[in-house]
């Protein structure tokens, strides 16, 4: 897959294609308060919506290589629905959810290969994912033009910017009695805020729901019971058409 195809598929401006990125200097984990997300693995419409977002906006870069497409049948979808709407990287429903991107290309474009996200919800936690995916803001100083509140200098662009809109980070000195307040380390205490400078196609509430559904799906796919199908070799090979 070429980066043009990926960026087009993602509605990321083609300007991104011009970015041939050296390894980014990625900062230490930021000390940011995580926002809580409500997880409900019995909410099938939410899981279906999350699966759609994942295959449309994430799978282009991130495999979910421990999960088979036929596992998605457990979300209350028919085989035809999975094939028509969710399967882009293979035509065999027993196959794993691989990405079409070559790791070498990814390293060249982003400086780092996007990791497999099969168990990201278990390693990072749902609240971290929820805060991270909503935490992008514009930053002309980074290689992608984006930065992130919980993952400073992350190599990933904001792939949901068309939904979320564009935000910038603002820092203002905290004032008390008309004077700047010190931060205790010789500097000035700053209040950080974010301002939306270009709206996305979704309202803030809609975007929160989109991300919540996506994280719900990522928690679901990382559940041992979903992954077990791999260890036990429980493919639906009898059903897999090719
Ligand atoms: C254009 C390619 C691309 C797309 C599309 C993309 N990502 Fe990423 N993502 C990356 C790269 C590159 C990194 C590695 C960033 C780093 O380590 O600096 C990353 C990192 C991440 C991480 C952090 C992994 C970790 O634990 O360190 C998560 C979580 C993540 N992406 C989730 C998503 C989700 C969810 C989507 C879909 C909404 C998505 N990504 C779409 C490129 C992409």
CSV table of C-alpha atoms and ligand atoms in Angstrom, one decimal:
chain,number,residue,atom,x,y,z
A,1,UNK,CA,0.0,0.0,0.0
A,2,UNK,CA,1.4,3.4,-0.8
A,3,UNK,CA,1.2,6.3,1.6
A,4,UNK,CA,-1.0,8.1,-0.9
A,5,UNK,CA,-3.6,5.3,-0.7
A,6,UNK,CA,-3.3,5.3,3.1
A,7,UNK,CA,-3.6,9.0,3.5
A,8,UNK,CA,-6.5,9.1,1.0
A,9,UNK,CA,-8.2,6.3,2.9
A,10,UNK,CA,-7.8,8.2,6.1
A,11,UNK,CA,-8.8,11.6,4.8
A,12,UNK,CA,-5.4,12.8,6.0
A,13,UNK,CA,-4.2,15.6,3.8
A,14,UNK,CA,-1.7,14.6,1.2
A,15,UNK,CA,0.7,17.0,2.8
A,16,UNK,CA,1.4,14.1,5.1
A,17,UNK,CA,2.8,12.2,2.2
A,18,UNK,CA,5.5,14.7,1.9
A,19,UNK,CA,6.7,13.9,5.4
A,20,UNK,CA,9.5,11.5,5.3
A,21,UNK,CA,10.3,11.3,8.9
A,22,UNK,CA,13.5,10.7,10.7
A,23,UNK,CA,13.1,9.0,14.1
A,24,UNK,CA,11.1,11.5,16.2
A,25,UNK,CA,12.4,12.6,19.5
A,26,UNK,CA,9.7,11.2,21.7
A,27,UNK,CA,9.2,12.6,25.1
A,28,UNK,CA,8.7,10.8,28.3
A,29,UNK,CA,5.2,9.9,29.3
A,30,UNK,CA,3.3,13.0,30.3
A,31,UNK,CA,1.8,13.3,33.7
A,32,UNK,CA,-1.8,13.9,32.6
A,33,UNK,CA,-4.9,13.1,34.4
A,34,UNK,CA,-6.7,10.4,32.5
A,35,UNK,CA,-10.3,10.7,31.6
A,36,UNK,CA,-12.6,7.8,32.6
A,37,UNK,CA,-14.4,5.9,29.9
A,38,UNK,CA,-17.4,3.7,30.4
A,39,UNK,CA,-16.7,0.2,29.0
A,40,UNK,CA,-19.7,-2.1,28.3
A,41,UNK,CA,-18.8,-5.3,26.5
A,42,UNK,CA,-22.5,-6.2,26.2
A,43,UNK,CA,-23.3,-3.1,24.1
A,44,UNK,CA,-23.2,-4.6,20.7
A,45,UNK,CA,-24.1,-1.4,18.7
A,46,UNK,CA,-21.2,0.3,20.4
A,47,UNK,CA,-18.8,-2.6,19.7
A,48,UNK,CA,-20.0,-2.7,16.0
A,49,UNK,CA,-19.4,1.1,15.7
A,50,UNK,CA,-15.9,0.7,17.3
A,51,UNK,CA,-15.1,-2.1,14.9
A,52,UNK,CA,-16.0,0.0,11.9
A,53,UNK,CA,-13.9,2.9,13.1
A,54,UNK,CA,-11.0,0.5,13.8
A,55,UNK,CA,-11.0,-1.1,10.3
A,56,UNK,CA,-11.5,2.3,8.6
A,57,UNK,CA,-9.1,4.5,10.5
A,58,UNK,CA,-6.6,2.3,12.3
A,59,UNK,CA,-6.1,-1.0,10.5
A,60,UNK,CA,-4.3,0.9,7.7
A,61,UNK,CA,-1.4,1.2,10.0
A,62,UNK,CA,-2.1,-1.0,13.1
A,63,UNK,CA,-2.7,-4.7,12.7
A,64,UNK,CA,-4.8,-6.6,15.3
A,65,UNK,CA,-2.8,-9.6,14.4
A,66,UNK,CA,-4.1,-11.9,17.2
A,67,UNK,CA,-7.7,-11.4,16.2
A,68,UNK,CA,-9.4,-13.2,13.3
A,69,UNK,CA,-12.1,-11.5,11.2
A,70,UNK,CA,-14.5,-14.3,12.1
A,71,UNK,CA,-14.3,-13.3,15.7
A,72,UNK,CA,-16.3,-10.2,14.7
A,73,UNK,CA,-19.3,-12.5,14.0
A,74,UNK,CA,-19.7,-12.5,17.8
A,75,UNK,CA,-20.7,-8.8,17.6
A,76,UNK,CA,-24.0,-9.8,16.2
A,77,UNK,CA,-23.0,-9.4,12.6
A,78,UNK,CA,-23.5,-11.8,9.7
A,79,UNK,CA,-20.6,-13.2,7.7
A,80,UNK,CA,-21.8,-11.1,4.8
A,81,UNK,CA,-21.9,-7.9,6.9
A,82,UNK,CA,-18.3,-8.6,8.1
A,83,UNK,CA,-17.1,-9.2,4.6
A,84,UNK,CA,-18.8,-6.2,3.0
A,85,UNK,CA,-18.1,-3.7,5.7
A,86,UNK,CA,-15.1,-4.7,7.8
A,87,UNK,CA,-12.7,-6.8,5.7
A,88,UNK,CA,-10.3,-4.9,3.7
A,89,UNK,CA,-7.0,-6.7,4.0
A,90,UNK,CA,-8.1,-10.2,3.0
A,91,UNK,CA,-11.0,-12.1,1.5
A,92,UNK,CA,-10.7,-15.0,4.0
A,93,UNK,CA,-12.9,-14.6,7.0
A,94,UNK,CA,-10.6,-17.0,9.0
A,95,UNK,CA,-7.6,-14.7,8.5
A,96,UNK,CA,-6.1,-12.5,11.2
A,97,UNK,CA,-6.7,-8.7,11.1
A,98,UNK,CA,-3.4,-7.7,9.4
A,99,UNK,CA,-2.4,-4.3,8.2
A,100,UNK,CA,-1.6,-3.7,4.6
A,101,UNK,CA,1.3,-1.5,5.6
A,102,UNK,CA,4.9,-2.8,5.4
A,103,UNK,CA,6.8,-2.3,8.6
A,104,UNK,CA,9.8,-0.9,6.6
A,105,UNK,CA,7.6,1.7,4.9
A,106,UNK,CA,6.1,2.6,8.3
A,107,UNK,CA,9.5,3.2,9.8
A,108,UNK,CA,10.4,5.4,6.9
A,109,UNK,CA,7.3,7.4,7.1
A,110,UNK,CA,6.7,7.7,10.8
A,111,UNK,CA,10.2,7.0,12.2
A,112,UNK,CA,8.7,4.1,14.1
A,113,UNK,CA,6.5,1.2,13.1
A,114,UNK,CA,2.9,1.4,14.4
A,115,UNK,CA,2.5,-1.4,16.9
A,116,UNK,CA,0.0,-4.2,16.8
A,117,UNK,CA,-3.0,-3.1,18.9
A,118,UNK,CA,-4.5,-6.6,19.7
A,119,UNK,CA,-3.8,-6.2,23.4
A,120,UNK,CA,-3.2,-2.4,23.6
A,121,UNK,CA,-6.2,-2.0,25.9
A,122,UNK,CA,-4.7,-4.4,28.4
A,123,UNK,CA,-1.2,-2.9,28.3
A,124,UNK,CA,-2.3,0.8,28.3
A,125,UNK,CA,-5.7,0.6,29.9
A,126,UNK,CA,-9.0,1.9,28.5
A,127,UNK,CA,-8.8,5.3,30.2
A,128,UNK,CA,-5.3,5.9,28.7
A,129,UNK,CA,-6.6,5.0,25.2
A,130,UNK,CA,-9.6,7.2,25.6
A,131,UNK,CA,-7.5,10.2,26.7
A,132,UNK,CA,-4.8,9.6,24.1
A,133,UNK,CA,-7.2,9.3,21.2
A,134,UNK,CA,-8.9,12.6,22.1
A,135,UNK,CA,-5.6,14.2,23.1
A,136,UNK,CA,-4.2,15.3,19.8
A,137,UNK,CA,-3.5,19.0,19.1
A,138,UNK,CA,-1.8,21.0,16.4
A,139,UNK,CA,2.0,21.5,16.9
A,140,UNK,CA,4.0,22.9,14.0
A,141,UNK,CA,7.2,22.0,15.9
A,142,UNK,CA,6.7,18.2,15.4
A,143,UNK,CA,7.3,16.1,12.3
A,144,UNK,CA,3.7,15.2,11.8
A,145,UNK,CA,2.3,18.6,12.7
A,146,UNK,CA,0.5,17.0,15.7
A,147,UNK,CA,1.3,16.4,19.3
A,148,UNK,CA,-0.5,14.6,22.1
A,149,UNK,CA,-1.2,15.4,25.7
A,150,UNK,CA,-0.5,11.9,27.1
A,151,UNK,CA,2.1,10.8,24.5
A,152,UNK,CA,4.4,13.8,23.9
A,153,UNK,CA,5.9,13.9,20.4
A,154,UNK,CA,4.1,10.7,19.4
A,155,UNK,CA,4.9,9.5,15.9
A,156,UNK,CA,1.2,9.1,15.0
A,157,UNK,CA,-0.7,11.9,13.2
A,158,UNK,CA,-4.2,12.7,14.4
A,159,UNK,CA,-6.1,10.3,12.1
A,160,UNK,CA,-9.5,11.5,13.4
A,161,UNK,CA,-8.9,15.2,12.9
A,162,UNK,CA,-11.7,15.4,10.3
A,163,UNK,CA,-14.1,14.2,13.0
A,164,UNK,CA,-12.6,16.0,16.0
A,165,UNK,CA,-11.5,19.2,14.3
A,166,UNK,CA,-8.2,20.9,15.0
A,167,UNK,CA,-7.2,22.1,18.4
A,168,UNK,CA,-4.3,24.2,19.6
A,169,UNK,CA,-2.6,24.2,23.0
A,170,UNK,CA,-2.5,27.5,24.8
A,171,UNK,CA,-0.4,28.4,27.8
A,172,UNK,CA,-1.1,31.4,30.0
A,173,UNK,CA,0.7,32.5,33.1
A,174,UNK,CA,-1.4,32.1,36.2
A,175,UNK,CA,-2.0,35.5,37.8
A,176,UNK,CA,-2.7,36.4,41.4
A,177,UNK,CA,-3.2,40.0,42.6
A,178,UNK,CA,-2.0,41.1,39.1
A,179,UNK,CA,1.3,39.2,39.4
A,180,UNK,CA,2.5,36.0,37.8
A,181,UNK,CA,2.7,33.1,40.1
A,182,UNK,CA,5.9,31.1,40.4
A,183,UNK,CA,6.0,27.3,39.7
A,184,UNK,CA,8.4,26.7,42.6
A,185,UNK,CA,11.3,25.9,40.2
A,186,UNK,CA,12.2,29.4,39.2
A,187,UNK,CA,9.7,29.5,36.4
A,188,UNK,CA,6.2,30.8,36.0
A,189,UNK,CA,3.1,28.7,36.7
A,190,UNK,CA,1.2,28.2,33.5
A,191,UNK,CA,-2.4,27.3,32.9
A,192,UNK,CA,-2.8,25.0,29.9
A,193,UNK,CA,-5.9,25.0,27.8
A,194,UNK,CA,-7.0,23.8,24.4
A,195,UNK,CA,-8.9,25.8,21.8
A,196,UNK,CA,-10.7,24.4,18.7
A,197,UNK,CA,-9.5,26.4,15.8
A,198,UNK,CA,-11.3,24.4,13.1
A,199,UNK,CA,-14.4,22.3,13.9
A,200,UNK,CA,-14.6,18.7,12.7
A,201,UNK,CA,-17.6,17.0,11.2
A,202,UNK,CA,-18.7,15.7,14.6
A,203,UNK,CA,-19.9,17.6,17.7
A,204,UNK,CA,-17.8,17.2,20.8
A,205,UNK,CA,-20.5,14.8,22.2
A,206,UNK,CA,-20.5,12.7,19.0
A,207,UNK,CA,-16.7,12.5,18.9
A,208,UNK,CA,-16.6,11.4,22.5
A,209,UNK,CA,-19.0,8.6,21.6
A,210,UNK,CA,-17.0,7.6,18.5
A,211,UNK,CA,-13.9,7.3,20.6
A,212,UNK,CA,-15.7,5.6,23.5
A,213,UNK,CA,-17.1,3.0,21.0
A,214,UNK,CA,-13.6,2.5,19.5
A,215,UNK,CA,-12.0,2.0,23.0
A,216,UNK,CA,-14.9,-0.3,23.9
A,217,UNK,CA,-14.1,-2.4,20.8
A,218,UNK,CA,-10.4,-2.4,21.6
A,219,UNK,CA,-11.1,-3.7,25.1
A,220,UNK,CA,-13.3,-6.3,23.6
A,221,UNK,CA,-10.8,-7.5,21.1
A,222,UNK,CA,-8.1,-7.8,23.7
A,223,UNK,CA,-10.2,-10.0,26.0
A,224,UNK,CA,-8.6,-13.4,26.5
A,225,UNK,CA,-11.8,-15.1,25.3
A,226,UNK,CA,-11.5,-13.4,21.9
A,227,UNK,CA,-7.7,-14.1,21.7
A,228,UNK,CA,-8.2,-17.7,22.8
A,229,UNK,CA,-9.6,-18.6,19.4
A,230,UNK,CA,-6.1,-18.3,18.1
A,231,UNK,CA,-4.5,-20.5,20.7
A,232,UNK,CA,-7.1,-23.2,20.3
A,233,UNK,CA,-7.0,-22.8,16.5
A,234,UNK,CA,-10.8,-22.3,16.4
A,235,UNK,CA,-11.0,-20.9,12.9
A,236,UNK,CA,-14.2,-21.0,11.0
A,237,UNK,CA,-12.5,-22.7,8.2
A,238,UNK,CA,-15.6,-24.7,7.3
A,239,UNK,CA,-17.3,-21.4,6.7
A,240,UNK,CA,-14.4,-19.5,5.2
A,241,UNK,CA,-15.0,-18.7,1.6
A,242,UNK,CA,-12.1,-17.7,-0.6
B,1,LIG,C1,-1.0,6.7,9.5
B,1,LIG,C2,-0.6,5.6,10.4
B,1,LIG,C3,-1.4,5.5,11.7
B,1,LIG,C4,-2.8,5.4,11.8
B,1,LIG,C5,-3.8,5.4,10.7
B,1,LIG,C6,-3.1,5.2,13.2
B,1,LIG,N1,-1.9,5.2,13.9
B,1,LIG,FE1,-1.8,4.8,15.9
B,1,LIG,N2,0.2,5.0,15.7
B,1,LIG,C7,1.0,5.2,14.6
B,1,LIG,C8,2.4,5.3,14.9
B,1,LIG,C9,3.5,5.5,13.9
B,1,LIG,C10,2.5,5.0,16.3
B,1,LIG,C11,3.8,4.9,17.1
B,1,LIG,C12,3.9,6.2,17.7
B,1,LIG,C13,5.2,6.3,18.5
B,1,LIG,O1,5.6,5.3,19.1
B,1,LIG,O2,5.7,7.4,18.5
B,1,LIG,C14,1.1,4.9,16.8
B,1,LIG,C15,0.8,4.6,18.1
B,1,LIG,C16,-0.4,4.3,18.6
B,1,LIG,C17,-0.7,4.0,19.9
B,1,LIG,C18,0.2,3.9,21.1
B,1,LIG,C19,0.8,2.5,21.2
B,1,LIG,C20,1.6,2.4,22.4
B,1,LIG,O3,1.1,1.7,23.3
B,1,LIG,O4,2.7,2.9,22.4
B,1,LIG,C21,-2.1,3.7,20.0
B,1,LIG,C22,-2.9,3.3,21.2
B,1,LIG,C23,-2.6,3.9,18.7
B,1,LIG,N3,-1.6,4.3,17.8
B,1,LIG,C24,-3.9,3.8,18.4
B,1,LIG,C25,-4.4,4.1,17.1
B,1,LIG,C26,-5.9,4.0,16.8
B,1,LIG,C27,-6.9,3.6,17.8
B,1,LIG,C28,-6.0,4.4,15.5
B,1,LIG,C29,-7.3,4.5,14.7
B,1,LIG,C30,-8.2,5.5,15.2
B,1,LIG,C31,-4.7,4.6,15.0
B,1,LIG,N4,-3.7,4.5,16.0
B,1,LIG,C32,-4.4,5.0,13.7
B,1,LIG,C33,0.4,5.4,13.3
B,1,LIG,C34,-0.9,5.3,13.0
